[in-house]
XYZ file of C-alpha atoms in Angstrom:
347
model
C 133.901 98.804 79.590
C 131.730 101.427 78.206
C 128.997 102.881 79.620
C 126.234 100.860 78.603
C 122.460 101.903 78.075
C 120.599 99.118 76.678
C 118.024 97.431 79.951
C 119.696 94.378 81.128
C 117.914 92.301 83.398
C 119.404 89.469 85.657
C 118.069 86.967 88.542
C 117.897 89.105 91.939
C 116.053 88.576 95.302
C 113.565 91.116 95.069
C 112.059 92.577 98.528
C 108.421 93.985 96.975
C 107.070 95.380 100.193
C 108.194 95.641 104.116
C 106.261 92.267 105.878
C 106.968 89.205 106.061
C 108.593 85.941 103.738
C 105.864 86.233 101.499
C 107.148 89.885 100.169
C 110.369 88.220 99.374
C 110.812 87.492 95.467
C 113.135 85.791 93.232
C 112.856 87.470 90.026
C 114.298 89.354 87.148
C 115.779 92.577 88.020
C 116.954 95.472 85.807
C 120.955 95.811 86.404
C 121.966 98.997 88.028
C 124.129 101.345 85.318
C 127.474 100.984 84.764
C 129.744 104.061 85.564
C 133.488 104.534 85.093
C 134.423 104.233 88.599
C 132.363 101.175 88.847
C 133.225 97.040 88.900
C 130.694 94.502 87.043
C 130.875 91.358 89.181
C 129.815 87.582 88.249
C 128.601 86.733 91.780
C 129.242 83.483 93.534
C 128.450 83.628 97.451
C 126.120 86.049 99.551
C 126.470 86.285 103.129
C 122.737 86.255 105.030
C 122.466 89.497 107.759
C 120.474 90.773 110.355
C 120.001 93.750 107.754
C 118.245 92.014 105.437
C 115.949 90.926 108.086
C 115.298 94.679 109.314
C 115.105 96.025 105.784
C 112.221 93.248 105.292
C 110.524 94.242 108.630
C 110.442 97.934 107.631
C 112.691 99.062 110.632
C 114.777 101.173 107.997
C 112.103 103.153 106.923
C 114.825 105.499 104.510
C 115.608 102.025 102.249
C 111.946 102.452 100.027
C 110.797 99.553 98.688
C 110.570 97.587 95.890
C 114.338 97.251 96.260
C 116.994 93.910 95.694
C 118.187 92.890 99.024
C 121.507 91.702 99.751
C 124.510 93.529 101.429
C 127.688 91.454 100.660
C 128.529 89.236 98.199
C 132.221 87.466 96.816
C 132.223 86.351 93.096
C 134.832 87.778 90.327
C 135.368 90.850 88.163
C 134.244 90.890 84.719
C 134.274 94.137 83.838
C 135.410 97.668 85.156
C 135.462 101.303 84.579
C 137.774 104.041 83.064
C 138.526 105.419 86.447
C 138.923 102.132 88.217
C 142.757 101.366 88.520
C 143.499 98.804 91.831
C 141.026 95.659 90.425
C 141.480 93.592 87.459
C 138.750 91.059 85.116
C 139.650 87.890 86.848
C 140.371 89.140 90.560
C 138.190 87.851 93.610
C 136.477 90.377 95.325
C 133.925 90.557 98.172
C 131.781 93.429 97.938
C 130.292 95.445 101.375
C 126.776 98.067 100.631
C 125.238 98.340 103.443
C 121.997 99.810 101.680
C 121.088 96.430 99.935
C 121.200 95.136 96.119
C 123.997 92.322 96.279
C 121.667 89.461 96.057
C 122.091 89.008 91.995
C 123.312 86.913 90.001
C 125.392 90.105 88.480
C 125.888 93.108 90.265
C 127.337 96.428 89.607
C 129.290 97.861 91.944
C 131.340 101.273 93.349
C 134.986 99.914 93.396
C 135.473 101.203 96.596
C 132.619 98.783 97.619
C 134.946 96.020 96.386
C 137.738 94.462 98.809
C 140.407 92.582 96.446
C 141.060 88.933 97.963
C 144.136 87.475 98.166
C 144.668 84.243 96.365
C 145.533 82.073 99.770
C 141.862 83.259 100.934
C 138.785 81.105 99.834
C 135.743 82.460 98.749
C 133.780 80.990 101.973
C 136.366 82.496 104.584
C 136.119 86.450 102.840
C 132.356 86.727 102.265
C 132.154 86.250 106.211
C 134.659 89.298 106.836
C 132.445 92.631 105.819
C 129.653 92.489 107.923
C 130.407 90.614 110.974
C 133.924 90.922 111.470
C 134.441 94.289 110.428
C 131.492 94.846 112.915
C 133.428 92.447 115.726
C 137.046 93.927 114.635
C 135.163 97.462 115.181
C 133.635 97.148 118.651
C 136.253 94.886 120.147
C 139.652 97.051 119.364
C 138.314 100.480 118.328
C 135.016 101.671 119.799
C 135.672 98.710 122.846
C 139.286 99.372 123.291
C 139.837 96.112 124.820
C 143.020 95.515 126.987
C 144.825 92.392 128.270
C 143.428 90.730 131.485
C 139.373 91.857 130.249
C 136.302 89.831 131.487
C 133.904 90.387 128.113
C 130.603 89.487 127.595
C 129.286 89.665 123.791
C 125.533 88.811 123.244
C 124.240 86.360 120.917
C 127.921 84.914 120.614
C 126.866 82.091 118.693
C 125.961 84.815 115.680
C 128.629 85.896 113.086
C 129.304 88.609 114.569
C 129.266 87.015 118.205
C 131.461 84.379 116.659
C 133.878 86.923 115.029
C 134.378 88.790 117.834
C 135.115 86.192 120.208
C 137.917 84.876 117.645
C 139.292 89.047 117.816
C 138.946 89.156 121.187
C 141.149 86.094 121.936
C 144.288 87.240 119.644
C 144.746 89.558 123.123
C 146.264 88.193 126.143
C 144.282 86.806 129.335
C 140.388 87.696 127.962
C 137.639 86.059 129.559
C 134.836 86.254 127.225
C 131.819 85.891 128.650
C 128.672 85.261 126.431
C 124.712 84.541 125.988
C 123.520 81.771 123.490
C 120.506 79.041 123.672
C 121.248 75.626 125.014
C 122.041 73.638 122.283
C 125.149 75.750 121.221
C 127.176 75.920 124.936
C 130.013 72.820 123.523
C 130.563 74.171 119.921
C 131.018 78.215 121.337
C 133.699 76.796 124.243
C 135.344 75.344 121.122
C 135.455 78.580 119.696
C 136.741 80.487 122.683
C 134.124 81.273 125.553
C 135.134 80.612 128.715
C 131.474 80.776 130.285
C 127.927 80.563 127.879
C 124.885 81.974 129.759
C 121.118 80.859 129.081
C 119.385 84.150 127.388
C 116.687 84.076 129.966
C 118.276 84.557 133.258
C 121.632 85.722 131.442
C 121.809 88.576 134.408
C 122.330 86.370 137.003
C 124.477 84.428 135.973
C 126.935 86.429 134.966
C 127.358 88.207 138.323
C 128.062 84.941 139.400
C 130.339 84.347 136.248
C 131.941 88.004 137.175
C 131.209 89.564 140.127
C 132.921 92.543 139.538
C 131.324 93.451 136.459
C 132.506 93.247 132.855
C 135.316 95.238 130.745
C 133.502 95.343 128.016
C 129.860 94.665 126.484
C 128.796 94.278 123.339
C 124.940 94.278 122.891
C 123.395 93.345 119.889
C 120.001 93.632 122.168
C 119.182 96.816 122.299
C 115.989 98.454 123.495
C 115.736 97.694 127.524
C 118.823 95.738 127.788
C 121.068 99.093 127.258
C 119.560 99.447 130.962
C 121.223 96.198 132.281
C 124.416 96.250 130.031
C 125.135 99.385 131.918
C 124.423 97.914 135.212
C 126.750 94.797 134.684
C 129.647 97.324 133.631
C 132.894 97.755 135.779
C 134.513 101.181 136.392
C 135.716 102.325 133.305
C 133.528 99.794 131.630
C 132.838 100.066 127.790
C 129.399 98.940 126.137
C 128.851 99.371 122.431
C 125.960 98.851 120.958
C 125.682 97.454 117.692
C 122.205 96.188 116.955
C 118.524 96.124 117.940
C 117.435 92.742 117.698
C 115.252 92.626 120.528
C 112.665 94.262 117.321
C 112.712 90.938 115.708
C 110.630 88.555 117.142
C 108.382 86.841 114.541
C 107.401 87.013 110.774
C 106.402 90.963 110.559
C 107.511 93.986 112.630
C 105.459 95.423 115.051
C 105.773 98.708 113.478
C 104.300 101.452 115.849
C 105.637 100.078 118.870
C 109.165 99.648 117.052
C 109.284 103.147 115.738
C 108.108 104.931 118.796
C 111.166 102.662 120.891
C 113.855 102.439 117.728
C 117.244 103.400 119.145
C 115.822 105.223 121.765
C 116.365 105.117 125.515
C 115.991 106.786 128.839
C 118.696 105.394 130.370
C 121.526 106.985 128.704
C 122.022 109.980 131.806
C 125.129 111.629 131.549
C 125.658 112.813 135.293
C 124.918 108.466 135.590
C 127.880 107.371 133.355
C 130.650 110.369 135.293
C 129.330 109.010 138.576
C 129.700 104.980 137.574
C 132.854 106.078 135.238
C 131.201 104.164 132.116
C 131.253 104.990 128.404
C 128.750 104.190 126.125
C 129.287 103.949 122.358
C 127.202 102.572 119.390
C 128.060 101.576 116.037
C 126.136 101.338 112.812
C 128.988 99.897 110.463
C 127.416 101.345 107.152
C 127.249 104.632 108.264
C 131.052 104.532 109.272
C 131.547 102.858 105.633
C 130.135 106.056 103.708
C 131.875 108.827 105.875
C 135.473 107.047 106.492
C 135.890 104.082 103.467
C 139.539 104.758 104.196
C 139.287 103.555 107.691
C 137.044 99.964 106.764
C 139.888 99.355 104.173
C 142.310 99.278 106.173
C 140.827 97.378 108.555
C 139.991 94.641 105.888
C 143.594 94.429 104.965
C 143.844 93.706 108.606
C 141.584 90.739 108.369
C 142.711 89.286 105.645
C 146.432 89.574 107.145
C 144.799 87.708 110.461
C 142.810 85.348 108.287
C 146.539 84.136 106.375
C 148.016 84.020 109.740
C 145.432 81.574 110.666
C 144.179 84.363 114.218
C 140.944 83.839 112.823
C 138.750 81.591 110.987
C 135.098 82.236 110.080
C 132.414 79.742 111.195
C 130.141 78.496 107.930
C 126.579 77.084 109.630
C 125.399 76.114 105.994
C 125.391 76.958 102.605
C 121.922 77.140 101.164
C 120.929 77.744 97.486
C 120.174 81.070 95.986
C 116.422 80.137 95.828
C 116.605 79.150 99.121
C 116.691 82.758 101.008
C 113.888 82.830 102.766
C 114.749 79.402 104.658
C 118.073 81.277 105.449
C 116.312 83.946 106.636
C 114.494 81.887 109.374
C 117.193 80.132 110.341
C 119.127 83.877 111.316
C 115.281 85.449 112.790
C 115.572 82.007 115.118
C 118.933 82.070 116.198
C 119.248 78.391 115.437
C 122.542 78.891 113.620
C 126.143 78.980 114.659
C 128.256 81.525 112.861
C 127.614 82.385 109.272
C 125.063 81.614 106.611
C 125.683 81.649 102.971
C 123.498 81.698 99.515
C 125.581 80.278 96.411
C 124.695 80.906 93.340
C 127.710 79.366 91.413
């Protein structure tokens, strides 16, 4: 396809402003230029994030508004450049940017954004992979380094990523996983794998009871304060990787001074405190990692897929709302009311 400057315009959910649902729009949206080492994609599903949620807030202050929001989406190629050679028109993709502009009805994107699906894989099961189970895959087996015989404890474990990683997690032998989650989700996340499901409020003392000895390996999606209490809850040679902030969202808007005087900062990382307790401490922003190593996220997506096929995993779908019908899926993820994934379809 040839580079193409005539203004094309297509259906996109349009973020106008950082606040709350009301800056959210579905409108017409000029289509981003088409390069030669670019893919033109007829999109079908988009995965709902956390991101979307912080990019709305204004807790990533570097992603300007007005901007289309939107970090993954699965549909098929319709068009692509000179210098793209491993995707065909007709192949499945799902796409991965973690800086936003998948939520359209078309979207132009860097083939090395695009993962090529195998045919066995449905569209449902691969829009779940790039954000939450590349994040899971990524802070169970690389940054968490998880061994057989580990007590872990993964907040928010009835999330997609919580979900994910408790499917990863359980491919190794003897894990206890160990994990926080409201009430009315205990039965379905045993189903999935956890051994024990704590009550978010007095999540600390239970799980000394759970695991007296401490825990493996944490994964906190928290943030903020509870770095403090992950570390406290860790075993000797104890990992915690932190992957999120989502203590920050708690309502419509964000409370923007207080959350950019506190954002991903913390007193109680001490180094003399982690050689004296033998602890490590990692964190993980998955986008990041995306832009400086692509080679590395590849691969690990081929891994995925591989586990998908050989039925070691199997993504959760909560519900599949309309396109129209983000900013319902929106609330349901700022809530925590749902249990693994939730999807916008368009087609």
């Amino acid at each position: 396809m040839n580079n193409n400057k005539q203004i094309e315009q297509v259906k996109s959910i349009v973020l106008e402003s950082y606040g709350g649902y009301d800056k959210i729009q579905i409108k017409q949206w000029t289509l981003d230029e088409f390069g030669s080492s670019d893919v033109r994609i007829k999109v079908q599903l988009c995965g709902v994030n956390f991101s979307d949620i912080y990019t709305r807030q204004g807790f990533l202050r570097e992603l300007k508004t007005p901007r289309v929001l939107g970090t993954e989406c699965y549909g098929t190629v319709e068009a692509f450049g000179k210098d793209v050679k491993h995707l065909q028109c007709g192949d499945h993709v799902v796409c991965y940017v973690w800086t936003g502009g998948l939520y359209r009805e078309t979207v132009i994107v860097p083939a090395n954004n695009c993962f090529l699906v195998p045919e066995s894989i449905s569209g449902q099961d691969a829009i779940a992979l790039p954000a939450n189970y590349l994040t899971a895959y990524l802070s169970i087996f690389t940054m968490g380094n998880i061994q057989p015989g580990d007590t872990v404890l993964i907040h928010s474990v009835g999330g997609g990523v919580g979900c994910a990683a408790t499917q990863l997690a359980k491919t190794i032998k003897d894990i206890t996983i160990v994990g926080t989650a409201s009430d009315s989700k205990h039965e379905k996340l045993k189903l999935n794998g956890v051994s024990h499901v704590l009550q978010h409020d007095n999540y600390v003392t239970q799980a000394k009871v759970v695991s007296p000895m401490g825990y493996d390996l944490i994964i906190d999606s928290i943030g903020g304060p509870n770095i403090k209490i992950s570390k406290t809850l860790l075993k000797p040679c104890g990992r915690l990787v932190i992957i999120g902030g989502s203590c920050y969202i708690n309502g419509d808007t964000l409370n923007v001074f207080r959350s950019l005087s506190l954002k991903w900062q913390t007193k109680n990382l001490v180094p003399e405190t982690m050689i004296e307790k033998n602890i490590s401490v990692s964190g993980l922003h998955l986008g990041l990692l995306f832009d400086s190593n692509p080679n590395k996220i590849h691969n690990i997506m081929d891994e995925l897929f591989k586990m998908l096929e050989d039925k070691l995993i199997k993504p959760i779908i909560y519900k599949i709302l309309l396109f129209d019908d983000v900013i319902e899926a929106q609330k349901i993820l700022a809530e925590r009311m749902n249990t693994g994934k939730i999807l916008l379809k368009l087609h």
